mmCIF file of C-alpha atoms in Angstrom:
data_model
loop_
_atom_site.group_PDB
_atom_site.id
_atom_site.type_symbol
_atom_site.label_atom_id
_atom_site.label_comp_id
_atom_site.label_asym_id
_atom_site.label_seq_id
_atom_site.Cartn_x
_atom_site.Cartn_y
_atom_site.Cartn_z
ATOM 1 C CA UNK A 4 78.826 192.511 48.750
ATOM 2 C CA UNK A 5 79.196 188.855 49.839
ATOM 3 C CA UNK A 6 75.955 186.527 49.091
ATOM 4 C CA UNK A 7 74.871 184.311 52.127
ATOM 5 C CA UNK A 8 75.618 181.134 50.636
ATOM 6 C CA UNK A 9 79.393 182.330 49.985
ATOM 7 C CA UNK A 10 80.028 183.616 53.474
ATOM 8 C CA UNK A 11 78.111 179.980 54.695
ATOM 9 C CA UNK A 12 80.356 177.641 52.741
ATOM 10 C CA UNK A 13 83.558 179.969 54.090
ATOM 11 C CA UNK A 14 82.749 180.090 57.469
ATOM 12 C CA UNK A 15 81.823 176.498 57.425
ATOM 13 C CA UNK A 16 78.247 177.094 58.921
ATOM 14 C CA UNK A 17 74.929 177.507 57.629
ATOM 15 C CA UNK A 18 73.112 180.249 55.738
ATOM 16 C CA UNK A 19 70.277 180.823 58.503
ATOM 17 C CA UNK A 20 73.923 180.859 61.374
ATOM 18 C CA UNK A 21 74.979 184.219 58.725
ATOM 19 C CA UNK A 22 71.645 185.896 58.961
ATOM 20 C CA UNK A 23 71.905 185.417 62.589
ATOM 21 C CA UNK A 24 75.453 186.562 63.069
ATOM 22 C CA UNK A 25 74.334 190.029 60.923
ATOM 23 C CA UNK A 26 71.570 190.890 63.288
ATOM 24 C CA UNK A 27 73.997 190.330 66.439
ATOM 25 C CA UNK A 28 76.312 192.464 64.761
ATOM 26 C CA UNK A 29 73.819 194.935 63.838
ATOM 27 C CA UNK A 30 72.491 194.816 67.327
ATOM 28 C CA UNK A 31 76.001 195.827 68.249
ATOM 29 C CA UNK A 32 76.229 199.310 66.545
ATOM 30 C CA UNK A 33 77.895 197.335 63.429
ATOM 31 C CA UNK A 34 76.210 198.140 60.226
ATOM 32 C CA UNK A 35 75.613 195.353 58.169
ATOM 33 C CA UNK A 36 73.168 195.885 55.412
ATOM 34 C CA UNK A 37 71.461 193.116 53.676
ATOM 35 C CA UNK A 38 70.385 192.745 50.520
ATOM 36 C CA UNK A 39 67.844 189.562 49.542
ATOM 37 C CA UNK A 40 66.686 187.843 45.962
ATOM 38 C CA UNK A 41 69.357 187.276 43.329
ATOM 39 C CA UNK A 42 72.391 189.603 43.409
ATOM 40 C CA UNK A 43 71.866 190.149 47.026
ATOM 41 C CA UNK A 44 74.154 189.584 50.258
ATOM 42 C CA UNK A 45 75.475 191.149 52.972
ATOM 43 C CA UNK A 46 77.965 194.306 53.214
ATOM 44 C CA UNK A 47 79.694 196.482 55.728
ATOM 45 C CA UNK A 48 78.611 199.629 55.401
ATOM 46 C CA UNK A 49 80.377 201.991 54.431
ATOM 47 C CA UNK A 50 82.566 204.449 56.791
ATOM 48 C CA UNK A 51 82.325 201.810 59.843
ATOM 49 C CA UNK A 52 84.674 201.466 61.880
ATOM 50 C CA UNK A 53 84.817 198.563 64.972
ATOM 51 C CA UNK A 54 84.484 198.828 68.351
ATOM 52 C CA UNK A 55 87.337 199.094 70.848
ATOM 53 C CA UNK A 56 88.530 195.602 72.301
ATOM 54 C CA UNK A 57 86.400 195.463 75.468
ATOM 55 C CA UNK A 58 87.771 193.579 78.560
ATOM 56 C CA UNK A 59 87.030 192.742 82.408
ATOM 57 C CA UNK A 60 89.179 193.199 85.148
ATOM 58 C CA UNK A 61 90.056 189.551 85.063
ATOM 59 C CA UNK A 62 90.395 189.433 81.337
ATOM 60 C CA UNK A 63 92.416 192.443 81.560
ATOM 61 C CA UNK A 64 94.907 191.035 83.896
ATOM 62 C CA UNK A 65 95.425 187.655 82.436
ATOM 63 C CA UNK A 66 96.085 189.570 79.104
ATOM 64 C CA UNK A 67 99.113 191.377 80.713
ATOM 65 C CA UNK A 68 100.052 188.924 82.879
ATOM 66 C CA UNK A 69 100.465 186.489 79.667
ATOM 67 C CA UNK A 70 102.299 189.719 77.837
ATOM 68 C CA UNK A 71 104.409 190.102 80.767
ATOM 69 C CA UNK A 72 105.398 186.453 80.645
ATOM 70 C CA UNK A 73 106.193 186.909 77.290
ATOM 71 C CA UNK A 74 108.070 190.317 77.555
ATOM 72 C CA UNK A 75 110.255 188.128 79.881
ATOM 73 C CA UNK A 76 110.831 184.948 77.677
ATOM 74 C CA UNK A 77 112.086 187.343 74.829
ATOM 75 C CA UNK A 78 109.038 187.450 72.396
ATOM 76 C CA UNK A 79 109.370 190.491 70.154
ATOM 77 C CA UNK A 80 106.454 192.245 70.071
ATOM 78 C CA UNK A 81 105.358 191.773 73.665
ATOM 79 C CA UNK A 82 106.856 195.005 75.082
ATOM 80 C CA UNK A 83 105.149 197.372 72.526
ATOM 81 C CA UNK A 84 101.774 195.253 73.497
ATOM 82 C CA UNK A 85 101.921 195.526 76.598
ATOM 83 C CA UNK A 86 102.631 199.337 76.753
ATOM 84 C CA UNK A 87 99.579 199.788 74.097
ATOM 85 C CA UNK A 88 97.325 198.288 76.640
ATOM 86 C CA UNK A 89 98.786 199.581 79.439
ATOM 87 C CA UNK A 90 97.452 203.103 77.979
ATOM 88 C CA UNK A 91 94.620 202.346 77.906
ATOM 89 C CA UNK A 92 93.946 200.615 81.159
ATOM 90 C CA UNK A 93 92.090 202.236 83.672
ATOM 91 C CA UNK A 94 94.210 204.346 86.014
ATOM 92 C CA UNK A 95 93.742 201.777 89.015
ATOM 93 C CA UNK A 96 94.697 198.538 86.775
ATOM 94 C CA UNK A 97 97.749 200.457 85.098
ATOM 95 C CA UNK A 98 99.281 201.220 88.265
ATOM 96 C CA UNK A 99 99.072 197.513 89.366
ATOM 97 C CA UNK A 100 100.309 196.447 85.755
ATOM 98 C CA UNK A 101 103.480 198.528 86.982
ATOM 99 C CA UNK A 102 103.741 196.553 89.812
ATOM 100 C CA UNK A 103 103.688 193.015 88.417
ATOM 101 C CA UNK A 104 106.087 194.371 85.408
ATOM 102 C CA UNK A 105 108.642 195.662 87.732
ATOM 103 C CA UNK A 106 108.219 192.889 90.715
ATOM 104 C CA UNK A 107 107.668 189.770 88.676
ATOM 105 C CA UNK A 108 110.692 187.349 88.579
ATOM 106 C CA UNK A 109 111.997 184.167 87.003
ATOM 107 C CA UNK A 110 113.821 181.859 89.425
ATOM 108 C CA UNK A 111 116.115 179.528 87.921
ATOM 109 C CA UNK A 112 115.653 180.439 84.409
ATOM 110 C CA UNK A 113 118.539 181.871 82.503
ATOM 111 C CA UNK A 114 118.448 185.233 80.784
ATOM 112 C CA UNK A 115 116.586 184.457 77.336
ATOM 113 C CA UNK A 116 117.664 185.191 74.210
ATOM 114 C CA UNK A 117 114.615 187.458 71.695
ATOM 115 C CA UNK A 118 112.752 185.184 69.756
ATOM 116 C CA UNK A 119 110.824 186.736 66.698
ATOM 117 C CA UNK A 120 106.976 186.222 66.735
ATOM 118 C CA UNK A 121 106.782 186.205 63.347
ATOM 119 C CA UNK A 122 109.106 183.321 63.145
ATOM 120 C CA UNK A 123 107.231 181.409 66.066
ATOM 121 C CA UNK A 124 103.932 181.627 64.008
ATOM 122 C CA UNK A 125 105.819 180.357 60.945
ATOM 123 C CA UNK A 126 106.795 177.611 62.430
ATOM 124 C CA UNK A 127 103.916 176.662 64.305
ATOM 125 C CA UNK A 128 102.055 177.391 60.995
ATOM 126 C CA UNK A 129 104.559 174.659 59.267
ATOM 127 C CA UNK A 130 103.824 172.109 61.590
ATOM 128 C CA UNK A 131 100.358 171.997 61.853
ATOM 129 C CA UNK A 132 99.916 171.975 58.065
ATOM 130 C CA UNK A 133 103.193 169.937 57.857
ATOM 131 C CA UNK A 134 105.201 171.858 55.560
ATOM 132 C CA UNK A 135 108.634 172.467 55.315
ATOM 133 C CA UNK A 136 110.636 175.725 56.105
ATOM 134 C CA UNK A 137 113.355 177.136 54.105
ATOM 135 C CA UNK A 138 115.835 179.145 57.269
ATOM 136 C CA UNK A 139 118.408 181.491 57.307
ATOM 137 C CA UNK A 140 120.271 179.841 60.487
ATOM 138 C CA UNK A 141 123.442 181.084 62.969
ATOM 139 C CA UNK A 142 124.992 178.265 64.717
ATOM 140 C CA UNK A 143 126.237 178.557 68.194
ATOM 141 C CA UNK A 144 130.308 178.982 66.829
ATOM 142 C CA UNK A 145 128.308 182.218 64.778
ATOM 143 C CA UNK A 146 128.582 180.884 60.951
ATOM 144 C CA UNK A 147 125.046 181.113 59.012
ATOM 145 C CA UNK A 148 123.615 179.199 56.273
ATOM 146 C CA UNK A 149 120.792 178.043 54.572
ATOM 147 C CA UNK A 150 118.637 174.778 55.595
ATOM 148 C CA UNK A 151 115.512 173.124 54.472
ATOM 149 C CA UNK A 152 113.977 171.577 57.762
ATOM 150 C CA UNK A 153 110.322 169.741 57.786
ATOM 151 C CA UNK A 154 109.525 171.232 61.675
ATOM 152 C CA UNK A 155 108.086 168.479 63.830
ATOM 153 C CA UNK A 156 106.989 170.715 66.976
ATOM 154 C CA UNK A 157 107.752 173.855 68.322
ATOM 155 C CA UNK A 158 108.972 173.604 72.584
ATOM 156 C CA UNK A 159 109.237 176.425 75.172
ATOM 157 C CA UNK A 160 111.909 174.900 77.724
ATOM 158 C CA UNK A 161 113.469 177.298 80.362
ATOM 159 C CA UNK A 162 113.039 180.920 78.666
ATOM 160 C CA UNK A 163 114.335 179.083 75.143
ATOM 161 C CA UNK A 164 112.292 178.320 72.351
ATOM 162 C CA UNK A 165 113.219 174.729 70.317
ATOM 163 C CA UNK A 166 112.206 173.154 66.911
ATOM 164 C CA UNK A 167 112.633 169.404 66.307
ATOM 165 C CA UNK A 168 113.183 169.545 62.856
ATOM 166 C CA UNK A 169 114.469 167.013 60.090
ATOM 167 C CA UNK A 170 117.174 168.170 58.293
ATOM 168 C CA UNK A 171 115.872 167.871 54.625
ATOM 169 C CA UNK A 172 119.719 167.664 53.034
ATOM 170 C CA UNK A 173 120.853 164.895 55.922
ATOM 171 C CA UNK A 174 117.195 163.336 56.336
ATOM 172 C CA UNK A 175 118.488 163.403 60.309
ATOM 173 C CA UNK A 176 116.934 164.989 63.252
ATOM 174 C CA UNK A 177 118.327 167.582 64.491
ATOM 175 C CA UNK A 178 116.946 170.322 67.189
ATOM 176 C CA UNK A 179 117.542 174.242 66.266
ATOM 177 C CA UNK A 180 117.209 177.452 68.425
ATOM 178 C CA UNK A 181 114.284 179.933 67.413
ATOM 179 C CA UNK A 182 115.973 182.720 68.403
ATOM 180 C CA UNK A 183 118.856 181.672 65.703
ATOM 181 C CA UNK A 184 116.808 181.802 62.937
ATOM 182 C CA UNK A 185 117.589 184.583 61.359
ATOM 183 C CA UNK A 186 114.609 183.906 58.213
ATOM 184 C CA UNK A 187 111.632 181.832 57.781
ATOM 185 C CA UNK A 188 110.049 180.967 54.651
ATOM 186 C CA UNK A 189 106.536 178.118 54.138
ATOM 187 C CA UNK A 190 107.810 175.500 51.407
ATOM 188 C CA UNK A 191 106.865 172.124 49.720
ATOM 189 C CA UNK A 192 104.869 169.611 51.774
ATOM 190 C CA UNK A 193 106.524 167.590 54.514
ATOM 191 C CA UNK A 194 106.116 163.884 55.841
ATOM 192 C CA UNK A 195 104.611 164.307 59.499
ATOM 193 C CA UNK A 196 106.218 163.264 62.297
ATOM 194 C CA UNK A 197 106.621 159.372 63.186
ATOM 195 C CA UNK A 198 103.529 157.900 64.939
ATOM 196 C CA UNK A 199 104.323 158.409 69.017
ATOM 197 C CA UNK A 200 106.976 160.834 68.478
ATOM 198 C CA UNK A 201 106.796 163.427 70.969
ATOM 199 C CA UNK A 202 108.693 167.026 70.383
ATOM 200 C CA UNK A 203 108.743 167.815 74.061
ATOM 201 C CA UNK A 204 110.718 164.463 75.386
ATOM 202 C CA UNK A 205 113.092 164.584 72.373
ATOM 203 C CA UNK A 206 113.836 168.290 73.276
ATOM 204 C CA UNK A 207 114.445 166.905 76.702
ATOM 205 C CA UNK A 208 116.465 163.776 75.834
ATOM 206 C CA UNK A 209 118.650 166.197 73.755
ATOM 207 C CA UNK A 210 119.417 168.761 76.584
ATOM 208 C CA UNK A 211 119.880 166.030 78.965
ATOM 209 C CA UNK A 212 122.650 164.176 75.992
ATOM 210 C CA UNK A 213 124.365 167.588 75.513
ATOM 211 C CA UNK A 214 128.549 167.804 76.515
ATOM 212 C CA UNK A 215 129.714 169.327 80.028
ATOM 213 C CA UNK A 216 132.754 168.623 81.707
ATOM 214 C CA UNK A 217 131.997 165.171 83.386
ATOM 215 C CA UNK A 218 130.568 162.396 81.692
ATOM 216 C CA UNK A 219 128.689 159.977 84.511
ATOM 217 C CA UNK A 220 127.779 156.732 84.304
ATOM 218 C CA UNK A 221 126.336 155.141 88.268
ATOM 219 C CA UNK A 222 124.760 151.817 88.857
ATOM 220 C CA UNK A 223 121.840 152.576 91.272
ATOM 221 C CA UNK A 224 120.447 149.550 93.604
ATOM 222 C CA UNK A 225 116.566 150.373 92.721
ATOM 223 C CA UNK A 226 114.425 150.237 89.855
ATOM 224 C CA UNK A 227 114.311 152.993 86.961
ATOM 225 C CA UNK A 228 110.731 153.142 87.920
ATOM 226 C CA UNK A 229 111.463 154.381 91.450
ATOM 227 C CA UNK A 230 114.649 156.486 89.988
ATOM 228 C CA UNK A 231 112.488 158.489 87.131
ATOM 229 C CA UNK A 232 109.957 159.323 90.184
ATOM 230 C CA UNK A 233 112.700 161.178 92.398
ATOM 231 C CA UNK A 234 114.166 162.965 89.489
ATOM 232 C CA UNK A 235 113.565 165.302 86.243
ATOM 233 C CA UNK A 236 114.085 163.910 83.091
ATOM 234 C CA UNK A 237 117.016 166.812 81.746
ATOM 235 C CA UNK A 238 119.455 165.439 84.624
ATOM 236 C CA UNK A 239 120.027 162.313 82.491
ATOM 237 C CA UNK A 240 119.069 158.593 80.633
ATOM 238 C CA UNK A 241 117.749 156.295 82.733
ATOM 239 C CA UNK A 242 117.985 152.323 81.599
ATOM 240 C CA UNK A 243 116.848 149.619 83.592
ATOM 241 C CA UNK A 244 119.933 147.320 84.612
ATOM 242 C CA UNK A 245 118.516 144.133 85.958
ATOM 243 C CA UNK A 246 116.592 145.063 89.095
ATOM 244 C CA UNK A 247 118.453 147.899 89.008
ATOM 245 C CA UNK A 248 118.989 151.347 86.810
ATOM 246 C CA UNK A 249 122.209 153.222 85.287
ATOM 247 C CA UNK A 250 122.176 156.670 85.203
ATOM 248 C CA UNK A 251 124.066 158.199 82.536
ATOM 249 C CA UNK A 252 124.385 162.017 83.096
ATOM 250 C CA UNK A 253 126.545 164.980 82.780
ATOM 251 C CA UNK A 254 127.963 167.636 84.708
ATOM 252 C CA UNK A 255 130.371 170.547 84.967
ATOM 253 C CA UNK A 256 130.379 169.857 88.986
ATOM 254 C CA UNK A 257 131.471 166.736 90.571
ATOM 255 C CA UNK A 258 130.283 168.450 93.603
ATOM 256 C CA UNK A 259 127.057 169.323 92.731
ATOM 257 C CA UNK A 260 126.868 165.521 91.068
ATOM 258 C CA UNK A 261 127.484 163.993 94.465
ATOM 259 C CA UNK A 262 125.084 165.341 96.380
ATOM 260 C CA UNK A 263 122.497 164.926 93.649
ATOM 261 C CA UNK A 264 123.490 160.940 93.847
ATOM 262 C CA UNK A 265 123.620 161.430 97.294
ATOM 263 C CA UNK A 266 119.918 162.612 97.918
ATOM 264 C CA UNK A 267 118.571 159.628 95.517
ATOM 265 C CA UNK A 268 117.720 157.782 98.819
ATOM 266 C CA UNK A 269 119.312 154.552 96.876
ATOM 267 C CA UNK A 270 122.483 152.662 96.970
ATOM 268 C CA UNK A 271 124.726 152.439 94.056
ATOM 269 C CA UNK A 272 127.624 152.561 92.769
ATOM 270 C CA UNK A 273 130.315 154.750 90.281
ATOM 271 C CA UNK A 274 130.871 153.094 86.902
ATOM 272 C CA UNK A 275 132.650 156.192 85.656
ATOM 273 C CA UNK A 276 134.783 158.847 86.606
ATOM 274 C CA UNK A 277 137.178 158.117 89.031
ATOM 275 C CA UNK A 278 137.127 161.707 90.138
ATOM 276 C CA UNK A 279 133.560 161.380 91.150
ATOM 277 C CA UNK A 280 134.532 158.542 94.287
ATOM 278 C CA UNK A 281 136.609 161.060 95.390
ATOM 279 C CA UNK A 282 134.429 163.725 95.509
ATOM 280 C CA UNK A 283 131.886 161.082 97.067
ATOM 281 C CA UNK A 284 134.589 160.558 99.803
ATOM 282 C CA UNK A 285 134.742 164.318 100.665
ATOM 283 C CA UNK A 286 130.704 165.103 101.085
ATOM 284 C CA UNK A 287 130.946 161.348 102.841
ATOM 285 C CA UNK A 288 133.563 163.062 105.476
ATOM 286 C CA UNK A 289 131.871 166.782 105.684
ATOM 287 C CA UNK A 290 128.692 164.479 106.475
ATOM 288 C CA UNK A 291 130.189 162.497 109.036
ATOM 289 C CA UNK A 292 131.807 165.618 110.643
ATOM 290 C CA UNK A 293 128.813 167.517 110.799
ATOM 291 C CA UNK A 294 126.900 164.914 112.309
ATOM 292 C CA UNK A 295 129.708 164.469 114.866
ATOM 293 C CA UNK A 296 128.587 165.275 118.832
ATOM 294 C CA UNK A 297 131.486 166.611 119.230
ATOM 295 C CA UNK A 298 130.535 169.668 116.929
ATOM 296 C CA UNK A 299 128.173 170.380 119.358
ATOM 297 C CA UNK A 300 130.776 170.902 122.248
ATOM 298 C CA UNK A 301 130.154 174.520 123.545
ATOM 299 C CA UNK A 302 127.009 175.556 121.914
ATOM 300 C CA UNK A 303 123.961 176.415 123.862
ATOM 301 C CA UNK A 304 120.572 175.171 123.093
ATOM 302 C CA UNK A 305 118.627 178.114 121.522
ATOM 303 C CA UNK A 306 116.583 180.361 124.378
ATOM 304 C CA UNK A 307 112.746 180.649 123.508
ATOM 305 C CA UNK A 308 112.986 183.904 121.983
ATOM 306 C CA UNK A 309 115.759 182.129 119.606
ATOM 307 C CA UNK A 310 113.680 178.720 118.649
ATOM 308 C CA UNK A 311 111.685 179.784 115.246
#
């Protein structure tokens, strides 16, 4: 038996909201029985059970669709979910649940790693009360160990899950992988974050500062305004250079960082590597050649039935 005033103060709403909230759920089928005068309350009776979760079409779908997304991102849990509430689908929405499961794709994204739930609630948990978390944590070379971290935000970014995180023992940032925690345990309070810092641009900064096989450094003849609007924020750091910008990025393909450069729509210049005017010398002669009349020598113009 729980008294009205009780259930008020722990709900955080008033006594007359409670007496209105047991006649909706009596209305319901749900038997609540209450009690008044001193002693009294309100009580489930006994025996009850709930009713079964009751969705629309459209509520039904965006459930699975979300579970589906999540399936695919590597959240444990999400596959046993979504084949509960497959079951119990109507036959017509079950068979197009099939459909989205088996024909939904991810372009661009690479396979992710599983990512507990559990852990994901802990940390999101941590942060919002800003507490620390005692981990069990494999680095990327496989050796595990121990860390205190006070979590400062928890970022989805291209099927991975990331936690900005100062490192209690080295008081530095750092930025670990969800799916390498391997335990999660709520500790001691934690300092929040820095006013203005944002989780989701340091997670980006990071990924954009992390070592390939070229390091880049271009002068570009435009301002970093202009620059940041043509491209995304991983590729690299932006600075403003007098009325100009460097670009400091990296790369595993000189190719591929050519004709990135070359698509800016900007002039500029190589600061560093060497390697990379070379490569800008190639795509500047498979350009010219292409353009070249003389490629043209011998080829037909397309018939009607050929022009799209």
């Amino acid at each position: 038996m729980v008294d009205g005033p009780a259930a008020a103060r722990e709900l955080g709403v008033s006594e007359r909201t409670i007496r209105r909230y047991a006649v909706a759920l009596h209305d319901i089928g749900i038997p609540v029985d209450g009690q008044p005068g001193v002693g009294g309350g309100y009580r489930l009776r006994a025996g009850a059970r709930l009713p079964p979760l009751m969705l629309a079409d459209e509520e039904a779908a965006a459930t699975v669709f979300g579970l589906v997304l999540a399936e695919r991102r590597g959240l444990s849990g999400a596959d046993g979910a979504l084949g509960k509430i497959a079951r119990a689908l109507p036959a017509r929405l079950a068979r197009r649940v099939e459909r989205l499961r088996d024909e939904l794709r991810f372009s661009g994204e690479p396979e992710p790693p599983p990512a507990s739930s559990e852990t994901l609630l802990l940390i999101a948990e941590a942060v919002r009360r800003h507490r620390s978390l005692r981990i069990g944590y494999e680095r990327g070379d496989g050796e595990w160990n121990s860390r205190e971290i006070d979590p400062l935000g928890l970022v989805a970014r291209r099927g991975r899950w990331y936690v900005p995180a100062r490192d209690r023992n080295s008081s530095a940032l750092r930025t670990f992988r969800a799916d390498r925690i391997t335990s999660a345990t709520i500790g001691a309070p934690a300092e929040p974050p820095e006013p203005g810092f944002d989780p989701v641009q340091h997670v980006v900064q990071m990924l954009a500062r992390l070592p390939w096989g070229w390091q880049i450094e271009v002068h570009l003849d435009a301002p970093v305004e202009e620059i940041a609007a043509r491209i995304p924020a991983t590729f690299g750091q932006l600075t403003a250079d007098g009325t100009g910008t460097r670009l400091e990025m990296s790369a595993d393909s000189l190719t591929w960082a050519a004709g990135v450069l070359a698509g800016l729509g900007a002039d500029f210049h190589v600061v560093r590597p060497d390697e990379l005017r070379d490569e800008l010398t190639r795509l500047s002669a498979r350009l010219s050649s292409a353009a070249s009349p003389t490629r043209l020598e011998g080829v037909s113009p397309p018939t009607k039935e050929e022009t799209p």
